[in-house]
PDB file of C-alpha atoms in Angstrom:
ATOM      1  CA  UNK A   1      13.502  84.718  76.494  1.00  0.00           C
ATOM      2  CA  UNK A   2      11.067  83.419  73.854  1.00  0.00           C
ATOM      3  CA  UNK A   3      11.570  80.105  72.180  1.00  0.00           C
ATOM      4  CA  UNK A   4      11.948  81.796  68.803  1.00  0.00           C
ATOM      5  CA  UNK A   5      15.114  83.655  69.820  1.00  0.00           C
ATOM      6  CA  UNK A   6      16.737  80.893  71.800  1.00  0.00           C
ATOM      7  CA  UNK A   7      18.608  79.322  68.859  1.00  0.00           C
ATOM      8  CA  UNK A   8      20.130  82.702  68.049  1.00  0.00           C
ATOM      9  CA  UNK A   9      21.208  83.525  71.554  1.00  0.00           C
ATOM     10  CA  UNK A  10      24.734  82.073  71.105  1.00  0.00           C
ATOM     11  CA  UNK A  11      25.287  84.151  68.025  1.00  0.00           C
ATOM     12  CA  UNK A  12      24.002  87.295  69.712  1.00  0.00           C
ATOM     13  CA  UNK A  13      26.201  86.583  72.751  1.00  0.00           C
ATOM     14  CA  UNK A  14      29.287  86.052  70.551  1.00  0.00           C
ATOM     15  CA  UNK A  15      28.671  89.265  68.662  1.00  0.00           C
ATOM     16  CA  UNK A  16      28.189  91.308  71.861  1.00  0.00           C
ATOM     17  CA  UNK A  17      31.303  89.749  73.372  1.00  0.00           C
ATOM     18  CA  UNK A  18      33.342  90.491  70.237  1.00  0.00           C
ATOM     19  CA  UNK A  19      32.187  94.135  70.238  1.00  0.00           C
ATOM     20  CA  UNK A  20      33.004  94.558  73.933  1.00  0.00           C
ATOM     21  CA  UNK A  21      36.446  93.020  73.618  1.00  0.00           C
ATOM     22  CA  UNK A  22      37.326  95.018  70.424  1.00  0.00           C
ATOM     23  CA  UNK A  23      35.922  98.244  71.945  1.00  0.00           C
ATOM     24  CA  UNK A  24      37.700  97.700  75.222  1.00  0.00           C
ATOM     25  CA  UNK A  25      41.082  96.964  73.540  1.00  0.00           C
ATOM     26  CA  UNK A  26      40.742 100.042  71.366  1.00  0.00           C
ATOM     27  CA  UNK A  27      39.822 102.270  74.273  1.00  0.00           C
ATOM     28  CA  UNK A  28      42.638 100.904  76.417  1.00  0.00           C
ATOM     29  CA  UNK A  29      45.121 101.526  73.639  1.00  0.00           C
ATOM     30  CA  UNK A  30      43.839 105.026  73.095  1.00  0.00           C
ATOM     31  CA  UNK A  31      43.847 105.962  76.846  1.00  0.00           C
ATOM     32  CA  UNK A  32      46.986 104.129  78.001  1.00  0.00           C
ATOM     33  CA  UNK A  33      49.264 104.250  74.881  1.00  0.00           C
ATOM     34  CA  UNK A  34      52.123 106.669  74.509  1.00  0.00           C
ATOM     35  CA  UNK A  35      51.411 109.890  72.613  1.00  0.00           C
ATOM     36  CA  UNK A  36      54.585 111.353  71.226  1.00  0.00           C
ATOM     37  CA  UNK A  37      53.776 112.615  67.715  1.00  0.00           C
ATOM     38  CA  UNK A  38      56.549 113.999  65.621  1.00  0.00           C
ATOM     39  CA  UNK A  39      57.026 114.829  61.933  1.00  0.00           C
ATOM     40  CA  UNK A  40      58.201 111.412  60.971  1.00  0.00           C
ATOM     41  CA  UNK A  41      55.226 109.684  62.584  1.00  0.00           C
ATOM     42  CA  UNK A  42      52.728 112.034  61.108  1.00  0.00           C
ATOM     43  CA  UNK A  43      54.212 111.864  57.611  1.00  0.00           C
ATOM     44  CA  UNK A  44      52.173 110.045  54.940  1.00  0.00           C
ATOM     45  CA  UNK A  45      53.523 106.657  53.820  1.00  0.00           C
ATOM     46  CA  UNK A  46      52.318 103.651  52.008  1.00  0.00           C
ATOM     47  CA  UNK A  47      53.445 100.150  52.993  1.00  0.00           C
ATOM     48  CA  UNK A  48      56.274 101.618  55.045  1.00  0.00           C
ATOM     49  CA  UNK A  49      57.853 103.314  52.062  1.00  0.00           C
ATOM     50  CA  UNK A  50      58.032 107.115  51.756  1.00  0.00           C
ATOM     51  CA  UNK A  51      55.811 108.582  49.068  1.00  0.00           C
ATOM     52  CA  UNK A  52      57.602 109.415  45.827  1.00  0.00           C
ATOM     53  CA  UNK A  53      55.926 111.604  43.267  1.00  0.00           C
ATOM     54  CA  UNK A  54      52.391 112.903  42.993  1.00  0.00           C
ATOM     55  CA  UNK A  55      49.168 111.094  43.742  1.00  0.00           C
ATOM     56  CA  UNK A  56      47.958 112.298  40.388  1.00  0.00           C
ATOM     57  CA  UNK A  57      50.533 110.455  38.292  1.00  0.00           C
ATOM     58  CA  UNK A  58      49.253 108.008  35.806  1.00  0.00           C
ATOM     59  CA  UNK A  59      49.630 104.259  36.300  1.00  0.00           C
ATOM     60  CA  UNK A  60      51.016 101.937  33.692  1.00  0.00           C
ATOM     61  CA  UNK A  61      48.480 100.120  31.510  1.00  0.00           C
ATOM     62  CA  UNK A  62      50.018  96.852  32.754  1.00  0.00           C
ATOM     63  CA  UNK A  63      48.470  97.504  36.150  1.00  0.00           C
ATOM     64  CA  UNK A  64      44.983  97.610  34.651  1.00  0.00           C
ATOM     65  CA  UNK A  65      45.616  94.628  32.485  1.00  0.00           C
ATOM     66  CA  UNK A  66      46.706  92.631  35.485  1.00  0.00           C
ATOM     67  CA  UNK A  67      43.436  93.590  37.222  1.00  0.00           C
ATOM     68  CA  UNK A  68      41.520  92.453  34.128  1.00  0.00           C
ATOM     69  CA  UNK A  69      43.381  89.155  34.129  1.00  0.00           C
ATOM     70  CA  UNK A  70      42.557  88.529  37.738  1.00  0.00           C
ATOM     71  CA  UNK A  71      38.886  89.321  37.226  1.00  0.00           C
ATOM     72  CA  UNK A  72      38.740  87.168  34.088  1.00  0.00           C
ATOM     73  CA  UNK A  73      40.248  84.076  35.638  1.00  0.00           C
ATOM     74  CA  UNK A  74      38.771  84.432  39.105  1.00  0.00           C
ATOM     75  CA  UNK A  75      35.187  85.033  38.085  1.00  0.00           C
ATOM     76  CA  UNK A  76      35.522  82.446  35.317  1.00  0.00           C
ATOM     77  CA  UNK A  77      36.445  79.762  37.831  1.00  0.00           C
ATOM     78  CA  UNK A  78      33.621  80.625  40.251  1.00  0.00           C
ATOM     79  CA  UNK A  79      30.997  80.914  37.562  1.00  0.00           C
ATOM     80  CA  UNK A  80      31.863  77.788  35.661  1.00  0.00           C
ATOM     81  CA  UNK A  81      31.988  75.814  38.942  1.00  0.00           C
ATOM     82  CA  UNK A  82      28.488  76.927  39.868  1.00  0.00           C
ATOM     83  CA  UNK A  83      27.258  76.314  36.327  1.00  0.00           C
ATOM     84  CA  UNK A  84      28.732  72.782  36.288  1.00  0.00           C
ATOM     85  CA  UNK A  85      27.108  71.945  39.659  1.00  0.00           C
ATOM     86  CA  UNK A  86      23.661  73.107  38.449  1.00  0.00           C
ATOM     87  CA  UNK A  87      23.982  71.794  34.813  1.00  0.00           C
ATOM     88  CA  UNK A  88      21.178  69.246  35.117  1.00  0.00           C
ATOM     89  CA  UNK A  89      18.623  71.842  36.273  1.00  0.00           C
ATOM     90  CA  UNK A  90      19.481  74.557  33.695  1.00  0.00           C
ATOM     91  CA  UNK A  91      18.796  72.732  30.432  1.00  0.00           C
ATOM     92  CA  UNK A  92      19.191  74.684  27.172  1.00  0.00           C
ATOM     93  CA  UNK A  93      19.184  78.020  29.025  1.00  0.00           C
ATOM     94  CA  UNK A  94      22.394  77.003  30.851  1.00  0.00           C
ATOM     95  CA  UNK A  95      24.099  76.129  27.574  1.00  0.00           C
ATOM     96  CA  UNK A  96      23.213  79.472  26.023  1.00  0.00           C
ATOM     97  CA  UNK A  97      24.172  81.296  29.197  1.00  0.00           C
ATOM     98  CA  UNK A  98      27.624  79.687  29.319  1.00  0.00           C
ATOM     99  CA  UNK A  99      28.139  80.223  25.574  1.00  0.00           C
ATOM    100  CA  UNK A 100      27.615  83.932  26.037  1.00  0.00           C
ATOM    101  CA  UNK A 101      29.854  83.998  29.108  1.00  0.00           C
ATOM    102  CA  UNK A 102      32.679  82.061  27.406  1.00  0.00           C
ATOM    103  CA  UNK A 103      32.378  84.308  24.318  1.00  0.00           C
ATOM    104  CA  UNK A 104      32.767  87.364  26.577  1.00  0.00           C
ATOM    105  CA  UNK A 105      35.626  85.691  28.308  1.00  0.00           C
ATOM    106  CA  UNK A 106      37.325  84.880  25.057  1.00  0.00           C
ATOM    107  CA  UNK A 107      36.982  88.504  23.918  1.00  0.00           C
ATOM    108  CA  UNK A 108      38.594  89.716  27.088  1.00  0.00           C
ATOM    109  CA  UNK A 109      41.391  87.158  26.713  1.00  0.00           C
ATOM    110  CA  UNK A 110      42.058  88.234  23.147  1.00  0.00           C
ATOM    111  CA  UNK A 111      42.100  91.855  24.314  1.00  0.00           C
ATOM    112  CA  UNK A 112      44.742  91.230  26.891  1.00  0.00           C
ATOM    113  CA  UNK A 113      46.832  89.193  24.428  1.00  0.00           C
ATOM    114  CA  UNK A 114      46.688  92.036  21.908  1.00  0.00           C
ATOM    115  CA  UNK A 115      47.693  94.552  24.615  1.00  0.00           C
ATOM    116  CA  UNK A 116      50.666  92.460  25.661  1.00  0.00           C
ATOM    117  CA  UNK A 117      49.620  91.734  29.264  1.00  0.00           C
ATOM    118  CA  UNK A 118      51.055  88.250  29.069  1.00  0.00           C
ATOM    119  CA  UNK A 119      54.435  89.354  27.726  1.00  0.00           C
ATOM    120  CA  UNK A 120      57.271  88.883  30.281  1.00  0.00           C
ATOM    121  CA  UNK A 121      59.390  91.918  29.325  1.00  0.00           C
TER     122      UNK A 121
END
């Protein structure tokens, strides 16, 4: 083996071993496992609960507002942490960048407040 690939050999070995073990376990389960399908086993379910209603029904706006809340606060935390750690290198560009980001964030926050996403009723 060449000296260029020698540092990567453990990673390659681990990847191949993982694929062999996962493939072997899957094949063993498929070949040796019991196969007794019936209507209850083949029925569609989600999280162990029988499906109620149509898949085409509309979701509540609260669901989307919760997703927006998650994105706002999750990305805000990551972005502001990275910005703070590189603040010295960014200079005036970093200040303008964060001002635009925080303005957009504030607009999203006002939107979810107006839509009532933070109401507990």
